[in-house]
């Protein structure tokens, strides 16, 4: 047996399994199930007590943990289903191409960026709005996938790539047409994902140039 080839194949195959996506998806589902057992995810006061994002609680009471906990909470079955389906479709594809660590960095950085942008906008315009959900982080992953597609870093089937872009565009459009969607958070997450993936791509390009 060629040990070097076996090791290379093992690393390559392990990268193709979206461990981080599956783990995040599982945590979100577990949190949702637990909250439904002890209360109702459609109850705004209950969701605030569990860590949903409100600008008043963060700014005036210093509860900064809500910037993180809020994107593991979802309002009702439709909300969790839509977000987890999006995470499964977009997240799994992106993680396979950029690797587990980069994926995790983009997901959490986009989620936090989404929370911060949402917090600022709500503080200015509607300080008592309650928000939660993984959509901002997922939009960040979508932004990273856009960079991958536009820079041709990897070979993705053209039709699949177009479907991903259409899906992303419709998600953004829904934010402008629905009063229940936190579009500020979506845009904050999207741009965070775009910027971080562009930086990863730039660093990779510089490293390759320096190595030659």
mmCIF file of C-alpha atoms in Angstrom:
data_model
loop_
_atom_site.group_PDB
_atom_site.id
_atom_site.type_symbol
_atom_site.label_atom_id
_atom_site.label_comp_id
_atom_site.label_asym_id
_atom_site.label_seq_id
_atom_site.Cartn_x
_atom_site.Cartn_y
_atom_site.Cartn_z
ATOM 1 C CA UNK A 1 0.000 0.000 0.000
ATOM 2 C CA UNK A 2 1.263 3.483 -0.862
ATOM 3 C CA UNK A 3 0.956 5.295 2.469
ATOM 4 C CA UNK A 4 1.454 8.786 1.003
ATOM 5 C CA UNK A 5 -1.326 8.312 -1.523
ATOM 6 C CA UNK A 6 -3.594 6.835 1.139
ATOM 7 C CA UNK A 7 -2.997 9.835 3.403
ATOM 8 C CA UNK A 8 -3.598 12.326 0.583
ATOM 9 C CA UNK A 9 -6.829 10.564 -0.378
ATOM 10 C CA UNK A 10 -7.972 10.476 3.236
ATOM 11 C CA UNK A 11 -7.387 14.226 3.641
ATOM 12 C CA UNK A 12 -9.116 14.979 0.341
ATOM 13 C CA UNK A 13 -12.151 12.817 1.196
ATOM 14 C CA UNK A 14 -12.451 14.242 4.715
ATOM 15 C CA UNK A 15 -12.499 17.733 3.261
ATOM 16 C CA UNK A 16 -15.420 16.766 1.026
ATOM 17 C CA UNK A 17 -17.526 15.862 4.066
ATOM 18 C CA UNK A 18 -19.050 19.134 5.385
ATOM 19 C CA UNK A 19 -18.460 18.433 9.088
ATOM 20 C CA UNK A 20 -18.918 22.053 10.193
ATOM 21 C CA UNK A 21 -22.141 22.508 8.236
ATOM 22 C CA UNK A 22 -23.630 19.322 9.680
ATOM 23 C CA UNK A 23 -22.530 20.252 13.216
ATOM 24 C CA UNK A 24 -23.999 23.770 13.016
ATOM 25 C CA UNK A 25 -27.198 22.395 11.510
ATOM 26 C CA UNK A 26 -27.456 19.839 14.320
ATOM 27 C CA UNK A 27 -26.893 22.453 17.029
ATOM 28 C CA UNK A 28 -29.586 24.711 15.568
ATOM 29 C CA UNK A 29 -32.086 21.856 15.408
ATOM 30 C CA UNK A 30 -31.243 20.712 18.937
ATOM 31 C CA UNK A 31 -31.651 24.230 20.328
ATOM 32 C CA UNK A 32 -34.985 24.591 18.539
ATOM 33 C CA UNK A 33 -36.308 21.261 19.854
ATOM 34 C CA UNK A 34 -35.234 22.025 23.426
ATOM 35 C CA UNK A 35 -36.837 25.466 23.332
ATOM 36 C CA UNK A 36 -40.082 24.029 22.006
ATOM 37 C CA UNK A 37 -40.128 21.566 24.918
ATOM 38 C CA UNK A 38 -39.682 24.267 27.559
ATOM 39 C CA UNK A 39 -41.621 27.067 25.903
ATOM 40 C CA UNK A 40 -42.672 28.425 22.527
ATOM 41 C CA UNK A 41 -40.308 29.802 19.892
ATOM 42 C CA UNK A 42 -43.184 31.961 18.666
ATOM 43 C CA UNK A 43 -43.327 33.727 22.048
ATOM 44 C CA UNK A 44 -41.239 36.907 21.762
ATOM 45 C CA UNK A 45 -40.692 37.344 25.504
ATOM 46 C CA UNK A 46 -39.586 33.722 25.831
ATOM 47 C CA UNK A 47 -37.147 34.140 22.937
ATOM 48 C CA UNK A 48 -35.665 37.246 24.527
ATOM 49 C CA UNK A 49 -35.122 35.293 27.737
ATOM 50 C CA UNK A 50 -33.307 32.640 25.680
ATOM 51 C CA UNK A 51 -30.909 35.077 24.001
ATOM 52 C CA UNK A 52 -32.663 36.686 21.030
ATOM 53 C CA UNK A 53 -31.222 40.009 19.863
ATOM 54 C CA UNK A 54 -32.657 43.319 21.040
ATOM 55 C CA UNK A 55 -30.655 46.540 20.835
ATOM 56 C CA UNK A 56 -31.999 47.684 24.212
ATOM 57 C CA UNK A 57 -30.689 44.617 26.049
ATOM 58 C CA UNK A 58 -27.271 44.784 24.384
ATOM 59 C CA UNK A 59 -26.604 48.505 24.570
ATOM 60 C CA UNK A 60 -28.265 49.445 27.855
ATOM 61 C CA UNK A 61 -27.795 46.219 29.802
ATOM 62 C CA UNK A 62 -24.504 45.044 28.314
ATOM 63 C CA UNK A 63 -25.785 41.610 27.219
ATOM 64 C CA UNK A 64 -23.282 41.231 24.375
ATOM 65 C CA UNK A 65 -23.672 37.454 24.272
ATOM 66 C CA UNK A 66 -26.888 38.041 22.309
ATOM 67 C CA UNK A 67 -24.795 38.936 19.258
ATOM 68 C CA UNK A 68 -23.813 35.255 19.171
ATOM 69 C CA UNK A 69 -26.750 33.408 20.717
ATOM 70 C CA UNK A 70 -29.289 35.107 18.462
ATOM 71 C CA UNK A 71 -28.145 33.289 15.332
ATOM 72 C CA UNK A 72 -28.781 29.914 16.942
ATOM 73 C CA UNK A 73 -32.429 30.777 17.675
ATOM 74 C CA UNK A 74 -35.410 30.602 15.312
ATOM 75 C CA UNK A 75 -39.021 31.755 15.444
ATOM 76 C CA UNK A 76 -41.230 28.771 14.695
ATOM 77 C CA UNK A 77 -41.020 25.741 12.375
ATOM 78 C CA UNK A 78 -41.076 27.648 9.080
ATOM 79 C CA UNK A 79 -38.162 29.845 10.137
ATOM 80 C CA UNK A 80 -35.947 26.947 11.243
ATOM 81 C CA UNK A 81 -36.866 24.841 8.194
ATOM 82 C CA UNK A 82 -36.065 27.566 5.652
ATOM 83 C CA UNK A 83 -32.763 28.480 7.271
ATOM 84 C CA UNK A 84 -31.565 24.927 7.765
ATOM 85 C CA UNK A 85 -32.469 24.001 4.188
ATOM 86 C CA UNK A 86 -30.472 27.010 2.972
ATOM 87 C CA UNK A 87 -27.568 26.093 5.232
ATOM 88 C CA UNK A 88 -27.581 22.513 3.969
ATOM 89 C CA UNK A 89 -27.638 23.526 0.293
ATOM 90 C CA UNK A 90 -25.254 26.485 0.340
ATOM 91 C CA UNK A 91 -23.127 25.580 3.356
ATOM 92 C CA UNK A 92 -22.351 22.037 2.330
ATOM 93 C CA UNK A 93 -21.268 23.089 -1.156
ATOM 94 C CA UNK A 94 -19.098 25.964 0.080
ATOM 95 C CA UNK A 95 -17.394 23.998 2.865
ATOM 96 C CA UNK A 96 -16.350 21.285 0.429
ATOM 97 C CA UNK A 97 -14.484 23.855 -1.651
ATOM 98 C CA UNK A 98 -12.863 26.095 0.965
ATOM 99 C CA UNK A 99 -12.293 23.662 3.831
ATOM 100 C CA UNK A 100 -13.618 23.389 7.376
ATOM 101 C CA UNK A 101 -11.599 26.125 9.104
ATOM 102 C CA UNK A 102 -12.229 28.841 6.521
ATOM 103 C CA UNK A 103 -15.892 27.892 6.430
ATOM 104 C CA UNK A 104 -16.218 28.155 10.216
ATOM 105 C CA UNK A 105 -14.435 31.534 10.246
ATOM 106 C CA UNK A 106 -16.726 32.931 7.557
ATOM 107 C CA UNK A 107 -19.887 31.538 9.139
ATOM 108 C CA UNK A 108 -19.270 32.958 12.603
ATOM 109 C CA UNK A 109 -17.756 36.243 11.388
ATOM 110 C CA UNK A 110 -20.729 36.772 9.056
ATOM 111 C CA UNK A 111 -23.155 35.862 11.837
ATOM 112 C CA UNK A 112 -21.579 38.384 14.210
ATOM 113 C CA UNK A 113 -21.420 41.045 11.488
ATOM 114 C CA UNK A 114 -25.077 40.426 10.740
ATOM 115 C CA UNK A 115 -25.960 40.829 14.419
ATOM 116 C CA UNK A 116 -23.939 44.043 14.738
ATOM 117 C CA UNK A 117 -25.445 45.658 11.628
ATOM 118 C CA UNK A 118 -28.919 44.582 12.729
ATOM 119 C CA UNK A 119 -28.263 45.961 16.212
ATOM 120 C CA UNK A 120 -27.164 49.359 14.890
ATOM 121 C CA UNK A 121 -30.101 49.704 12.502
ATOM 122 C CA UNK A 122 -32.627 48.666 15.128
ATOM 123 C CA UNK A 123 -31.101 50.964 17.738
ATOM 124 C CA UNK A 124 -31.490 53.900 15.351
ATOM 125 C CA UNK A 125 -34.954 53.127 14.023
ATOM 126 C CA UNK A 126 -36.717 50.464 16.151
ATOM 127 C CA UNK A 127 -34.909 49.830 19.474
ATOM 128 C CA UNK A 128 -37.432 47.285 20.753
ATOM 129 C CA UNK A 129 -37.414 44.984 17.714
ATOM 130 C CA UNK A 130 -36.523 41.354 18.511
ATOM 131 C CA UNK A 131 -34.496 39.412 15.963
ATOM 132 C CA UNK A 132 -32.965 35.963 15.695
ATOM 133 C CA UNK A 133 -31.977 33.388 13.096
ATOM 134 C CA UNK A 134 -29.017 32.007 11.182
ATOM 135 C CA UNK A 135 -29.888 33.749 7.918
ATOM 136 C CA UNK A 136 -27.219 36.454 8.278
ATOM 137 C CA UNK A 137 -24.488 33.854 8.750
ATOM 138 C CA UNK A 138 -25.898 31.824 5.844
ATOM 139 C CA UNK A 139 -25.899 34.930 3.642
ATOM 140 C CA UNK A 140 -22.220 35.290 4.498
ATOM 141 C CA UNK A 141 -21.607 31.774 3.224
ATOM 142 C CA UNK A 142 -23.560 32.718 0.122
ATOM 143 C CA UNK A 143 -21.288 35.732 -0.323
ATOM 144 C CA UNK A 144 -18.248 33.471 -0.076
ATOM 145 C CA UNK A 145 -19.745 31.181 -2.722
ATOM 146 C CA UNK A 146 -20.243 34.174 -5.028
ATOM 147 C CA UNK A 147 -16.518 34.957 -4.757
ATOM 148 C CA UNK A 148 -15.665 31.315 -5.480
ATOM 149 C CA UNK A 149 -17.854 31.330 -8.586
ATOM 150 C CA UNK A 150 -16.647 34.701 -9.903
ATOM 151 C CA UNK A 151 -12.958 34.004 -9.365
ATOM 152 C CA UNK A 152 -13.205 30.484 -10.821
ATOM 153 C CA UNK A 153 -11.259 29.111 -7.874
ATOM 154 C CA UNK A 154 -12.902 25.726 -8.260
ATOM 155 C CA UNK A 155 -14.943 23.955 -10.888
ATOM 156 C CA UNK A 156 -18.631 24.119 -10.030
ATOM 157 C CA UNK A 157 -21.228 22.996 -12.532
ATOM 158 C CA UNK A 158 -22.461 26.109 -14.363
ATOM 159 C CA UNK A 159 -26.151 25.304 -13.857
ATOM 160 C CA UNK A 160 -25.638 24.653 -10.141
ATOM 161 C CA UNK A 161 -23.711 27.907 -9.827
ATOM 162 C CA UNK A 162 -26.512 29.842 -11.497
ATOM 163 C CA UNK A 163 -29.082 28.219 -9.190
ATOM 164 C CA UNK A 164 -27.045 29.246 -6.139
ATOM 165 C CA UNK A 165 -26.843 32.852 -7.360
ATOM 166 C CA UNK A 166 -30.581 32.962 -8.115
ATOM 167 C CA UNK A 167 -31.339 31.542 -4.675
ATOM 168 C CA UNK A 168 -29.122 34.172 -3.064
ATOM 169 C CA UNK A 169 -30.714 36.965 -5.086
ATOM 170 C CA UNK A 170 -34.226 35.850 -4.145
ATOM 171 C CA UNK A 171 -33.220 35.748 -0.464
ATOM 172 C CA UNK A 172 -32.057 39.366 -0.632
ATOM 173 C CA UNK A 173 -35.162 40.410 -2.583
ATOM 174 C CA UNK A 174 -37.431 38.820 0.016
ATOM 175 C CA UNK A 175 -35.842 41.069 2.615
ATOM 176 C CA UNK A 176 -36.951 44.174 0.752
ATOM 177 C CA UNK A 177 -40.492 42.898 0.204
ATOM 178 C CA UNK A 178 -41.218 41.451 3.664
ATOM 179 C CA UNK A 179 -41.515 43.445 6.870
ATOM 180 C CA UNK A 180 -40.641 40.363 8.965
ATOM 181 C CA UNK A 181 -37.206 39.821 7.399
ATOM 182 C CA UNK A 182 -34.171 41.515 8.946
ATOM 183 C CA UNK A 183 -32.666 42.755 5.695
ATOM 184 C CA UNK A 184 -30.007 44.833 7.445
ATOM 185 C CA UNK A 185 -28.719 41.648 9.047
ATOM 186 C CA UNK A 186 -28.829 39.836 5.706
ATOM 187 C CA UNK A 187 -26.784 42.519 3.966
ATOM 188 C CA UNK A 188 -24.326 42.750 6.863
ATOM 189 C CA UNK A 189 -23.720 39.008 6.733
ATOM 190 C CA UNK A 190 -23.491 38.947 2.940
ATOM 191 C CA UNK A 191 -20.828 41.656 2.754
ATOM 192 C CA UNK A 192 -18.856 40.090 5.595
ATOM 193 C CA UNK A 193 -18.749 36.791 3.700
ATOM 194 C CA UNK A 194 -17.766 38.526 0.466
ATOM 195 C CA UNK A 195 -14.950 40.506 2.078
ATOM 196 C CA UNK A 196 -13.502 37.629 4.103
ATOM 197 C CA UNK A 197 -13.549 35.265 1.124
ATOM 198 C CA UNK A 198 -11.885 37.919 -1.039
ATOM 199 C CA UNK A 199 -9.163 38.253 1.602
ATOM 200 C CA UNK A 200 -8.683 34.474 1.729
ATOM 201 C CA UNK A 201 -8.429 34.425 -2.081
ATOM 202 C CA UNK A 202 -5.956 37.318 -2.107
ATOM 203 C CA UNK A 203 -3.738 35.733 0.563
ATOM 204 C CA UNK A 204 -3.788 32.437 -1.319
ATOM 205 C CA UNK A 205 -2.756 34.207 -4.531
ATOM 206 C CA UNK A 206 0.090 36.071 -2.797
ATOM 207 C CA UNK A 207 1.321 32.898 -1.113
ATOM 208 C CA UNK A 208 1.437 31.051 -4.437
ATOM 209 C CA UNK A 209 3.317 33.918 -6.079
ATOM 210 C CA UNK A 210 5.877 34.018 -3.266
ATOM 211 C CA UNK A 211 6.393 30.266 -3.395
ATOM 212 C CA UNK A 212 7.392 30.355 -7.085
#
